[in-house]
mmCIF file of C-alpha atoms and ligand atoms in Angstrom:
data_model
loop_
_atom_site.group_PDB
_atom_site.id
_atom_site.type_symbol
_atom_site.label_atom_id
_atom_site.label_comp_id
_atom_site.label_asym_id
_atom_site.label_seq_id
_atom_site.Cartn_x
_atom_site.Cartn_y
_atom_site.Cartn_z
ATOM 1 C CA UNK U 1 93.823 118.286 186.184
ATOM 2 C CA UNK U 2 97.030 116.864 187.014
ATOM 3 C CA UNK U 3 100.013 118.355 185.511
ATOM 4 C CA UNK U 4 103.378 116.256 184.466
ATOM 5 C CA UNK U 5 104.787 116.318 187.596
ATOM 6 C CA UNK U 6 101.776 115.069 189.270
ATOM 7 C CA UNK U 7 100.421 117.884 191.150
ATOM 8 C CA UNK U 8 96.868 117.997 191.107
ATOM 9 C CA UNK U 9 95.813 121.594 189.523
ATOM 10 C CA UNK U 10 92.568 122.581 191.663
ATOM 11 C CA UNK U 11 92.928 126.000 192.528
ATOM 12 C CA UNK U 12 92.545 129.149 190.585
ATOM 13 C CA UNK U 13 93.589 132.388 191.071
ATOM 14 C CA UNK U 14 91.489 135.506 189.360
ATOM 15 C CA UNK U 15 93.036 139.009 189.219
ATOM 16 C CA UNK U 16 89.871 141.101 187.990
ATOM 17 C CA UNK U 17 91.893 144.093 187.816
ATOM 18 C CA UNK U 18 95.549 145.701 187.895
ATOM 19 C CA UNK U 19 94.128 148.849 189.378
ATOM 20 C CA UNK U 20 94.683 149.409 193.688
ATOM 21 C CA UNK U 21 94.030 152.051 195.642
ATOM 22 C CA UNK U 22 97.284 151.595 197.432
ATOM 23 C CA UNK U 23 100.444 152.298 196.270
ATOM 24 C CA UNK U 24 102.464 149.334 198.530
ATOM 25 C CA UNK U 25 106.494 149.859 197.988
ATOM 26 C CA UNK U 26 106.863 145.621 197.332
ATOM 27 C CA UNK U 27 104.173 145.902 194.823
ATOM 28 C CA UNK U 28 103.479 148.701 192.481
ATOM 29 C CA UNK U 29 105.357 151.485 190.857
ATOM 30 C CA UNK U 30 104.977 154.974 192.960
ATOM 31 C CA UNK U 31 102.857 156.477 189.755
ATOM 32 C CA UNK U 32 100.449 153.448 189.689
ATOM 33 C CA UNK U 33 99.889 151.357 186.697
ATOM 34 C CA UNK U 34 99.346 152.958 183.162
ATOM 35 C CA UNK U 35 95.028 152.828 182.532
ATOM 36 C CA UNK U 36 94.062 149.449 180.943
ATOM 37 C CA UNK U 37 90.756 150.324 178.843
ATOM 38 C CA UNK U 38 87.764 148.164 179.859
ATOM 39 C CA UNK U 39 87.732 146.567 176.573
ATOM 40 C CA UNK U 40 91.078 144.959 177.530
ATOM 41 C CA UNK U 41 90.026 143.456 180.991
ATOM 42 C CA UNK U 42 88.141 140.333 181.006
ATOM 43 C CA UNK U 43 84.495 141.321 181.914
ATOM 44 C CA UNK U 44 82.648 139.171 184.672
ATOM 45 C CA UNK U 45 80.617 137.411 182.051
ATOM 46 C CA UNK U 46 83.681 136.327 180.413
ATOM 47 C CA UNK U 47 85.227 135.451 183.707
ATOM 48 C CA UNK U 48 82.427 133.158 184.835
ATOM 49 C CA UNK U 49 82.343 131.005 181.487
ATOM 50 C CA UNK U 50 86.079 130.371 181.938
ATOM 51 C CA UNK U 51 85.380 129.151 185.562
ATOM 52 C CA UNK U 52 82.816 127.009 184.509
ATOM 53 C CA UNK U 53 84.749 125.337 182.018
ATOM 54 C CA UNK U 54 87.933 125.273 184.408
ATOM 55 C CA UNK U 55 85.643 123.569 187.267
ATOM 56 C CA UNK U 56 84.531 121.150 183.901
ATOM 57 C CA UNK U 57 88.553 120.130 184.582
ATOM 58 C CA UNK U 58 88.463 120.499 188.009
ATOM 59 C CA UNK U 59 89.329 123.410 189.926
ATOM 60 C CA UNK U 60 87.070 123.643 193.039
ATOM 61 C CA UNK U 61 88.902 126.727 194.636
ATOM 62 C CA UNK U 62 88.937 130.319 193.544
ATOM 63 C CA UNK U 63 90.517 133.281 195.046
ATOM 64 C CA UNK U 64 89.560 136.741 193.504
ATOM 65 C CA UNK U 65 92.316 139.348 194.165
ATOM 66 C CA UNK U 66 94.425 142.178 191.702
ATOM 67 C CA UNK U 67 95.761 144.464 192.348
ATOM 68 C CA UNK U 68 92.547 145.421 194.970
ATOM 69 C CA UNK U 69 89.807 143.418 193.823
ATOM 70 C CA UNK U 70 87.598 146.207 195.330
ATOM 71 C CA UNK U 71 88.165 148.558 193.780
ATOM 72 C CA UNK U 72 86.321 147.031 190.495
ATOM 73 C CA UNK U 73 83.177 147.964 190.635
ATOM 74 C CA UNK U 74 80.407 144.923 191.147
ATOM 75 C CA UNK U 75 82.497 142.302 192.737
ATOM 76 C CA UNK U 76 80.411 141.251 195.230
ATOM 77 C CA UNK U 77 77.298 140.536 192.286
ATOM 78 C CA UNK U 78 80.202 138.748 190.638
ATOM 79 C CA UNK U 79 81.272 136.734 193.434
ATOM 80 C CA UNK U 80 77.987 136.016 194.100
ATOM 81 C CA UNK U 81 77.152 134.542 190.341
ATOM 82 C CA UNK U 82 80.338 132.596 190.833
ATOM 83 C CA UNK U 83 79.728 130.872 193.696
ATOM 84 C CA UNK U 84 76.660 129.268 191.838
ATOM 85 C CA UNK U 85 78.537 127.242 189.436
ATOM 86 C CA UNK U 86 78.399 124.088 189.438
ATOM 87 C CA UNK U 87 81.569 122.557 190.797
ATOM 88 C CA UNK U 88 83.100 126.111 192.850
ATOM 89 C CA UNK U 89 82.752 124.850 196.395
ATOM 90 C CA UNK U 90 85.430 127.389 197.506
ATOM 91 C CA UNK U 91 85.884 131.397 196.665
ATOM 92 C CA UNK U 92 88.064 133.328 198.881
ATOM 93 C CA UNK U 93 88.970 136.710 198.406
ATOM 94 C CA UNK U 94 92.614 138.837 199.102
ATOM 95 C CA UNK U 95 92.236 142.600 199.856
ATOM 96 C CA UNK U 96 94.157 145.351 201.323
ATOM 97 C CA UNK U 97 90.535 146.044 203.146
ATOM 98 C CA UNK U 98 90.546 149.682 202.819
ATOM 99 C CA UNK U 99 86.874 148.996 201.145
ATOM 100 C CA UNK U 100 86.036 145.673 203.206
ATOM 101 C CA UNK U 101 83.175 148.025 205.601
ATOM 102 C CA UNK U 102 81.648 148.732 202.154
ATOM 103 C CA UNK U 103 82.181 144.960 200.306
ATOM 104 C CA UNK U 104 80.170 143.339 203.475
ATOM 105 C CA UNK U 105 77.569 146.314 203.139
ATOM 106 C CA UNK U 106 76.799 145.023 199.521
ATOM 107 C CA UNK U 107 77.353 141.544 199.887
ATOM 108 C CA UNK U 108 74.251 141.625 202.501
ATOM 109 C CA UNK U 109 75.643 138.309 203.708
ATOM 110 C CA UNK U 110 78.558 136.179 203.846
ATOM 111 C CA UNK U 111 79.644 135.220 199.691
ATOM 112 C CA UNK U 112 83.099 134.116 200.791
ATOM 113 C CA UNK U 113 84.444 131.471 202.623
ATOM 114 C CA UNK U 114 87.449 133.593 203.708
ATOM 115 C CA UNK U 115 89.197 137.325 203.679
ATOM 116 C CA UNK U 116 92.888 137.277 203.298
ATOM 117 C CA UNK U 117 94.162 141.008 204.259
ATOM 118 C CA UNK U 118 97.196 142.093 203.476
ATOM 119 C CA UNK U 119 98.488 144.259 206.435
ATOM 120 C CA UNK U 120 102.429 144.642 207.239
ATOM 121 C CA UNK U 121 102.022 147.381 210.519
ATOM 122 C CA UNK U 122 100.060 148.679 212.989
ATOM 123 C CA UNK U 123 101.762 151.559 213.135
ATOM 124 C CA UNK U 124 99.983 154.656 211.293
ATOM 125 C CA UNK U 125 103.227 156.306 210.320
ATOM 126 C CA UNK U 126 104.944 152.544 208.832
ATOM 127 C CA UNK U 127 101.518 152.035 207.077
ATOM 128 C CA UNK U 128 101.761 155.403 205.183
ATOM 129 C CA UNK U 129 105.597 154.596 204.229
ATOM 130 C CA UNK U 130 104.762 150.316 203.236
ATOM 131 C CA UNK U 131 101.738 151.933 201.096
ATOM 132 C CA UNK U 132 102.984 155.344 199.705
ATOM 133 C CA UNK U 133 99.761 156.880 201.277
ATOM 134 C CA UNK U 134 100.583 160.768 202.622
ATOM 135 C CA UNK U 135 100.014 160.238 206.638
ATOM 136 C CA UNK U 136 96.387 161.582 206.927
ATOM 137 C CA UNK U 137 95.360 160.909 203.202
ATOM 138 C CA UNK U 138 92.818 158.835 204.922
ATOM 139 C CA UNK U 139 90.138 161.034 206.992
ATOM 140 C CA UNK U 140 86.837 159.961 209.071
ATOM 141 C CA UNK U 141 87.972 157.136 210.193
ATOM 142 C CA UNK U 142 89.344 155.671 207.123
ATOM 143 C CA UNK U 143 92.816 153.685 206.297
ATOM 144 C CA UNK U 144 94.218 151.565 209.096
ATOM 145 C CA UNK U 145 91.218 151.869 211.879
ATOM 146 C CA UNK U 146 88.812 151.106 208.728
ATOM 147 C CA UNK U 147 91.041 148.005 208.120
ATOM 148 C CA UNK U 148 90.677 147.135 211.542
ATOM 149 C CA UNK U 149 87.348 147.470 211.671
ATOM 150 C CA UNK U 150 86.436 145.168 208.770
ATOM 151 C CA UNK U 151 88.758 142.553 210.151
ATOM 152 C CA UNK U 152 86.740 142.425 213.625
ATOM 153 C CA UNK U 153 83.188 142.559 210.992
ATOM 154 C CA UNK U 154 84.637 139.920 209.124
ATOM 155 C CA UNK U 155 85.255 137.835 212.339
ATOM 156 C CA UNK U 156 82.022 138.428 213.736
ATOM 157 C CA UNK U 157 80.324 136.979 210.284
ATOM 158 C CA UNK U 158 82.126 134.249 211.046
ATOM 159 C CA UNK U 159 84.210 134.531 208.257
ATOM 160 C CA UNK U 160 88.166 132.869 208.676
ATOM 161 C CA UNK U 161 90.228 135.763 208.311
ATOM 162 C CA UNK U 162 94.085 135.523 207.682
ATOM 163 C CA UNK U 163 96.439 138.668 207.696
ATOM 164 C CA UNK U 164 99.702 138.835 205.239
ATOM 165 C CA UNK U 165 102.500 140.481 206.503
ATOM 166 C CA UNK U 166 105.515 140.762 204.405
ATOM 167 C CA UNK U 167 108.750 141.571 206.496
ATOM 168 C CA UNK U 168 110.966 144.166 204.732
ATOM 169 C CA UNK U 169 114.215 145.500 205.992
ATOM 170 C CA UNK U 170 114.042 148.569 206.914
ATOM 171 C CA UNK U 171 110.261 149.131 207.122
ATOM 172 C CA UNK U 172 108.319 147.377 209.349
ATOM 173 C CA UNK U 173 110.605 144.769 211.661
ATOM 174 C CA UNK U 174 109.814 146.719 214.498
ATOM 175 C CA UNK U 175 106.194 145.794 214.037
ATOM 176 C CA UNK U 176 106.863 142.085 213.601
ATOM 177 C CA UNK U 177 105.766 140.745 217.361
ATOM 178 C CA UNK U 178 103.001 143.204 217.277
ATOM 179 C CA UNK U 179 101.393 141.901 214.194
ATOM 180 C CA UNK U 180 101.867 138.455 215.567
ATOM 181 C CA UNK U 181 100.296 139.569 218.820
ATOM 182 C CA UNK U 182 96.715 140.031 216.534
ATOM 183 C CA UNK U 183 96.550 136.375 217.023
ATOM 184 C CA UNK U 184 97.220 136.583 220.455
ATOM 185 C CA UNK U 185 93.518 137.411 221.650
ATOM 186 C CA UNK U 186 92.013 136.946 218.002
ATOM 187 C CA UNK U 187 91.476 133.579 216.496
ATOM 188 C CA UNK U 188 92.862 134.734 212.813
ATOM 189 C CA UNK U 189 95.900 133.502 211.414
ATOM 190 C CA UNK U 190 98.704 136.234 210.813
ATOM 191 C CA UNK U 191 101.115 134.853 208.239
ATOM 192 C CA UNK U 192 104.699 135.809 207.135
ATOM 193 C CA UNK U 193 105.066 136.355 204.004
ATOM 194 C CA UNK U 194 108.753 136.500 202.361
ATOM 195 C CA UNK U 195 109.040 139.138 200.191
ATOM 196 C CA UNK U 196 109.729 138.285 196.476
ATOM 197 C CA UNK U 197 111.539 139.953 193.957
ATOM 198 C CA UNK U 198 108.929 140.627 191.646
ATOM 199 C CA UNK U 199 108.444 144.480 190.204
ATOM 200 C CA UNK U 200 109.688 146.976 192.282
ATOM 201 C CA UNK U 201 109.903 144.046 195.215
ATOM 202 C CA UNK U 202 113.783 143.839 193.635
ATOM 203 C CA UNK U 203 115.019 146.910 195.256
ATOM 204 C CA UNK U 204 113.806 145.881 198.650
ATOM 205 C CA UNK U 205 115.472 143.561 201.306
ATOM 206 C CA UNK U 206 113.274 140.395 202.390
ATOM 207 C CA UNK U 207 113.620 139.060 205.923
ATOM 208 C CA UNK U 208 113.581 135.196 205.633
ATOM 209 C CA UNK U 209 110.624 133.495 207.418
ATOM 210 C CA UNK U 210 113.630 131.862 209.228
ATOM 211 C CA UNK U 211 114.898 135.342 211.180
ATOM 212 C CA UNK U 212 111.004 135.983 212.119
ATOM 213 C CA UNK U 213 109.921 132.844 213.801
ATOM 214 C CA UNK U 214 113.720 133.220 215.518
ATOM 215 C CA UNK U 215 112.478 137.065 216.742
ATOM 216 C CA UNK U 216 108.689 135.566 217.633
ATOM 217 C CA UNK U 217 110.561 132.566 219.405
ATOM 218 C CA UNK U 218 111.844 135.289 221.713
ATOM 219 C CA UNK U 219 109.372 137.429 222.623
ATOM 220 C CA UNK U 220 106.599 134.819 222.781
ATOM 221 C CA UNK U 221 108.313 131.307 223.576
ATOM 222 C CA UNK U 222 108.999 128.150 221.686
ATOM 223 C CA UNK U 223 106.191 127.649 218.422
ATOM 224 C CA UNK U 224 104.778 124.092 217.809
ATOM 225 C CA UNK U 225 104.030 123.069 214.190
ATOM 226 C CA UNK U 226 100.307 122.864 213.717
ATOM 227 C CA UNK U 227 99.418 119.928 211.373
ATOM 228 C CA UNK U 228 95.755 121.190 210.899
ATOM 229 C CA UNK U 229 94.661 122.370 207.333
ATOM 230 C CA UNK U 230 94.115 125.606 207.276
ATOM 231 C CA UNK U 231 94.302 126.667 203.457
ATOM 232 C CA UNK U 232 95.048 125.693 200.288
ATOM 233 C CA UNK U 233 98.544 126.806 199.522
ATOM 234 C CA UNK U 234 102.035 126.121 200.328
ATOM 235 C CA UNK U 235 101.843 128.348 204.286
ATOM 236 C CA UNK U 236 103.001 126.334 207.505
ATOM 237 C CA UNK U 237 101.378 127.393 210.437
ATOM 238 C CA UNK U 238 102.430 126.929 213.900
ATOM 239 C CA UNK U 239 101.007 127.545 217.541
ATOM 240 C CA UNK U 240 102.902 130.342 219.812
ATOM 241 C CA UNK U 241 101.945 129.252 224.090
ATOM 242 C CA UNK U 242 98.998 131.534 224.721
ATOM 243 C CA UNK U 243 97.248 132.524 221.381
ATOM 244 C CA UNK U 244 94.047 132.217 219.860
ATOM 245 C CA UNK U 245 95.384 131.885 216.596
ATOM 246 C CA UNK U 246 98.068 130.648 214.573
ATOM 247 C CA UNK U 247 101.190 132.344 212.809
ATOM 248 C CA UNK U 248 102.132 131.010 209.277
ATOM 249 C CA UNK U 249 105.248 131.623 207.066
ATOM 250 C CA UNK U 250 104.839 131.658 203.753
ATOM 251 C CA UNK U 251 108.869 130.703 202.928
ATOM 252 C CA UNK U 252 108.921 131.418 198.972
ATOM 253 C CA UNK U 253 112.179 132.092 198.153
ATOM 254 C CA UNK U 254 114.710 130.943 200.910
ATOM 255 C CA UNK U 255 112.704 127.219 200.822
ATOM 256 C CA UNK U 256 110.523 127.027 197.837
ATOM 257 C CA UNK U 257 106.954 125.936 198.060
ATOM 258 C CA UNK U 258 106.385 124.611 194.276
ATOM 259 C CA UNK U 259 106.396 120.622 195.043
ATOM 260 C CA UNK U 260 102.727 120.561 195.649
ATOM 261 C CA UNK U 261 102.007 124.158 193.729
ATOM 262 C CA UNK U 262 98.221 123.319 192.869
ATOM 263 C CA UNK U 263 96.910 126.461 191.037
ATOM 264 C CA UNK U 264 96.928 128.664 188.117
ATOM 265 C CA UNK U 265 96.253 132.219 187.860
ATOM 266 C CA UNK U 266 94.002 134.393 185.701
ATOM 267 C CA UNK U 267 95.247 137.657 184.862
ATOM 268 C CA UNK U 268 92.373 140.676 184.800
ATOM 269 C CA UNK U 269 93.269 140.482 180.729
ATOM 270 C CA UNK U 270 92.587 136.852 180.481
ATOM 271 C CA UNK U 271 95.952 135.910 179.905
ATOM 272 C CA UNK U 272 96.306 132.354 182.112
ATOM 273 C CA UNK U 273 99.622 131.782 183.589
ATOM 274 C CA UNK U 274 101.342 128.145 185.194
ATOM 275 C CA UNK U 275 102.897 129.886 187.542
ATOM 276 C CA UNK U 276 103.860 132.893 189.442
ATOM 277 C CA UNK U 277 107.303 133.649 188.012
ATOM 278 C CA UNK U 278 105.804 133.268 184.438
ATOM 279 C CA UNK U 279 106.551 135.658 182.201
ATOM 280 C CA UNK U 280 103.717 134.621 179.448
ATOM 281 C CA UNK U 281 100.661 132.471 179.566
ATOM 282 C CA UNK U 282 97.407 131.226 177.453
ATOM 283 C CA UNK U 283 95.565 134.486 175.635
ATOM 284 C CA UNK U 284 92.591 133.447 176.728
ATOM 285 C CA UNK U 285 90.892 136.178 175.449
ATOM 286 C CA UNK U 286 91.739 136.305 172.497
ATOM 287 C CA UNK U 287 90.318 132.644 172.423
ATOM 288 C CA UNK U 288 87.264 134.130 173.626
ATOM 289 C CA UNK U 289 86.489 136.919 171.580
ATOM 290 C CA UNK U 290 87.262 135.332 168.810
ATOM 291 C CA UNK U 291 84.505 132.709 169.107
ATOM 292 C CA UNK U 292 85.942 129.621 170.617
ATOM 293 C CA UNK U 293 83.460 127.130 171.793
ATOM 294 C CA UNK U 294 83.748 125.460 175.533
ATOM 295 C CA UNK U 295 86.223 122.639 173.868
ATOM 296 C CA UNK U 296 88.451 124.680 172.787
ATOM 297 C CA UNK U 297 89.015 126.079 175.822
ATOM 298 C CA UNK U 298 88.960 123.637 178.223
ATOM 299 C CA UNK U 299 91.616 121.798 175.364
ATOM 300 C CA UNK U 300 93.966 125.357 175.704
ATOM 301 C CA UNK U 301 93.457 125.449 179.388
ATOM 302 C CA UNK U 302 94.632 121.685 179.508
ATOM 303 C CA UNK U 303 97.773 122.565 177.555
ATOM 304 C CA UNK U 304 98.353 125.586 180.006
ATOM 305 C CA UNK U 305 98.079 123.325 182.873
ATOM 306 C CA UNK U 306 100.885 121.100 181.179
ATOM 307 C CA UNK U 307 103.353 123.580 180.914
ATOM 308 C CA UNK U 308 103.212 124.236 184.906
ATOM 309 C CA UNK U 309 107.156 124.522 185.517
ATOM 310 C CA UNK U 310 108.687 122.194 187.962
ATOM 311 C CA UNK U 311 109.704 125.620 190.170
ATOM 312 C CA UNK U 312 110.037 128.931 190.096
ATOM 313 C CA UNK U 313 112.646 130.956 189.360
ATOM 314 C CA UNK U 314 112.975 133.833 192.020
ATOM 315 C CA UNK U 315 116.325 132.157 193.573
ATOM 316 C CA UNK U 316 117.602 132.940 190.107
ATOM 317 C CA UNK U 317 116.792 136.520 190.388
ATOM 318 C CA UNK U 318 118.404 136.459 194.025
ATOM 319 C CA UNK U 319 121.819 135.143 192.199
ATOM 320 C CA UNK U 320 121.611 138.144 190.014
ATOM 321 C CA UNK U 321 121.293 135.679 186.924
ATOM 322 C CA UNK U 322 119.658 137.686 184.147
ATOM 323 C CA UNK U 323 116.197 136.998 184.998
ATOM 324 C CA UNK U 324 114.079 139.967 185.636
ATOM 325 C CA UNK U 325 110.499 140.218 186.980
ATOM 326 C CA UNK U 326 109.437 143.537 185.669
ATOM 327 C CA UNK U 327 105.697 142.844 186.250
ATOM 328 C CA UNK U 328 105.132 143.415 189.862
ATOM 329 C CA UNK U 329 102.323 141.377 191.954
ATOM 330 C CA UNK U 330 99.525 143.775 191.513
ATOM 331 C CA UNK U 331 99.781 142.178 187.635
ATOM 332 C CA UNK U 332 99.807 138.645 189.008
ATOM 333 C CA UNK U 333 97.568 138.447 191.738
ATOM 334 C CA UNK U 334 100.008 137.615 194.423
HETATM 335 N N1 SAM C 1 95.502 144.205 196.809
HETATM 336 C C1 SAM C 1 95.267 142.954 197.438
HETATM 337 C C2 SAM C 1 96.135 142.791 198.665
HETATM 338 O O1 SAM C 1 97.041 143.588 198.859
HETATM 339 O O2 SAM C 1 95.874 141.847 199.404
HETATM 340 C C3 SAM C 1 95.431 141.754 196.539
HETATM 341 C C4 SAM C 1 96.578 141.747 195.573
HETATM 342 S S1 SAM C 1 98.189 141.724 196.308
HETATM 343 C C5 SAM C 1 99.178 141.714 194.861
HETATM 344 C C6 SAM C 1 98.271 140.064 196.927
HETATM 345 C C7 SAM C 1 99.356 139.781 197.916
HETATM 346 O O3 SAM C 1 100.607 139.893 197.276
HETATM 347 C C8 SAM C 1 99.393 140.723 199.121
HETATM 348 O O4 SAM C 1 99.298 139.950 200.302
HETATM 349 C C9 SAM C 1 100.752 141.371 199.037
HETATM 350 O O5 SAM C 1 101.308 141.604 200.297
HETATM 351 C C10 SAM C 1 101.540 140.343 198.244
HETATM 352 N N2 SAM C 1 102.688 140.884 197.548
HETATM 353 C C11 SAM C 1 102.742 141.885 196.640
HETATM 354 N N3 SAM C 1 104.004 142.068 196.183
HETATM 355 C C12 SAM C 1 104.773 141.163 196.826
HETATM 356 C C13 SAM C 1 106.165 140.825 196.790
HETATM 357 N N4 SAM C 1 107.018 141.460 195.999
HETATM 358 N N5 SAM C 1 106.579 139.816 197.586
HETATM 359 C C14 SAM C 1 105.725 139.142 198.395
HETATM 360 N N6 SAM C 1 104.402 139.394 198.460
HETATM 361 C C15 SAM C 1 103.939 140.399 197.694
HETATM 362 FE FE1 SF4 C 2 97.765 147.220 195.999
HETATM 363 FE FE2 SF4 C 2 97.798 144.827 197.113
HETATM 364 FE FE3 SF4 C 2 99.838 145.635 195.571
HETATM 365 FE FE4 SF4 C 2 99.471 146.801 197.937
HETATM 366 S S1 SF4 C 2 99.972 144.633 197.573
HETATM 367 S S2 SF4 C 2 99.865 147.845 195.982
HETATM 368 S S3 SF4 C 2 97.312 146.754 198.140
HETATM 369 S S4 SF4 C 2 97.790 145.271 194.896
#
């Protein structure tokens, strides 16, 4: 698909649920999110005709995230089933990791081509106050270590693993060279993620992408762009003297990434959305369930597709216009 701005629209996003096991202060309301019946999520079947007849238009890339993707039960079968249609050469998945040990133990094998995992400190202490997890909530090895742990098993599957870090005043800058320092000995990419002011991500202060390379410039040296491809959305990445890896800053608000925005995003109620400051989208459930056939919805995903906006509209929010994001990421998929 190519919408009227002439970005080509390959790339889909699938939240299949609003549900997380975290509680992350950027992200979700302390209390969680109110209990969506079953009946109102998409199920997987449902998902996988949609993807067929989006890779029918042309979207070759999935990522499945949520809120935590793992925590719905039978995601790897459904990733699995997914990666068989015709058309879906790419599925990547984001995840907090908590459950990544178990996902890998199911999966019996490598199913994606990539772990995104979302990790803003080291530091046990900094992890409990960025996730609203009581310090030792997580026994027997569990939490952090156990996030650890799946990112070395992921690595050793030979699975490209890439670590989101958003910066937030106040909470974790202290940590910022030491999550860069993962890529130091590690060949992952650890990316920078500017926090924006979606849900309860409003109340918070962002550190621009700008400040953190300035703070990595001076503990680590001078960083070199790296012109290499290295995933499908709008991240640069760069090369720090010494490490395995590379850093990437994802610069949403302070320099806008829509130009070449290529995707669209599934919420886990099958409500499609252009973009990720949207505050509607295409009911595609309701198209569903009420018995439309494989036209009609590649014709209403079309439409959806045409509406992509030019930009967001976060810088809006920043200028404390009237906009207001009351749906935090966990609704979006990030
Ligand atoms: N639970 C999974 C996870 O945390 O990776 C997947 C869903 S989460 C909503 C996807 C990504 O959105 C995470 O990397 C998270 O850090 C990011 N995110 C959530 N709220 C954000 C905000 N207000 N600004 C920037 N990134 C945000
Ligand atoms: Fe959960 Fe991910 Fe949101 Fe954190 S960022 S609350 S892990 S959905």
């Amino acid at each position: 698909m190519i919408d009227r701005y002439g970005r080509i629209i390959d790339y889909l996003r699938i939240s299949v649920t609003d549900r997380c096991n975290l509680r992350c202060v950027y992200c979700m309301p302390a209390e969680g999110v109110p209990w969506k019946p079953h009946g109102d999520m998409l199920s997987f079947e449902e998902i996988l005709r949609l993807c067929a007849v989006m890779a029918g238009l042309g979207i070759n890339k999935v990522k499945i995230t949520g809120g935590e993707p793992l925590v719905r039960k039978g995601v790897a079968g459904f990733i699995m089933r997914l990666r068989t249609i015709p058309g879906i050469e790419q599925v990547t998945i984001t995840t907090n990791g908590l459950l990544l040990e178990e996902f890998f133990d199911e999966a019996g094998g490598v199913i994606v081509d990539g772990v995104n995992i979302s990790l803003d400190t080291l530091d046990p202490e900094r992890f409990s106050k960025v996730t609203r997890t009581t310090p030792g909530a997580f026994a027997n090895g569990q939490g952090l270590p156990a996030i650890l742990r799946a990112l070395d098993r992921a690595q050793s599957l030979g699975i490209p693993v890439k670590l989101n870090c958003v910066p937030i005043r106040g909470f974790n800058e202290a940590d910022l060279p030491g999550m860069a320092a993962l890529a130091r000995t590690k060949a992952l990419t650890v990316r920078f993620i500017e926090l924006m002011p979606l849900g309860s991500g409003d109340a918070l202060e962002p550190i621009p992408g700008a400040e953190v390379a300035a703070l990595l410039e001076r503990v680590y040296g001078a960083m070199v762009p790296y012109s290499g491809k290295l995933g499908n959305g709008p991240a640069e990445y760069y090369i720090l003297p010494g490490f395995a890896g590379k850093i990437g800053f994802i610069n949403a608000v302070s320099e806008g990434f829509c130009e070449h925005c290529n995707r669209l995003r599934l919420s886990s109620s099958g409500v499609l959305m252009p973009c990720l400051s949207s505050d509607s989208g295409m009911d595609l459930r309701s198209l569903l369930r009420g018995g439309a056939s494989d036209a009609d919805l590649r014709a209403a995903v079309a439409e959806l597709a045409a509406q992509k906006p030019p930009s967001h509209n976060f810088s809006a929010v920043y200028e404390r216009e009237q906009t207001k994001h009351k749906s935090g990421m966990y609704h979006i998929g990030g």
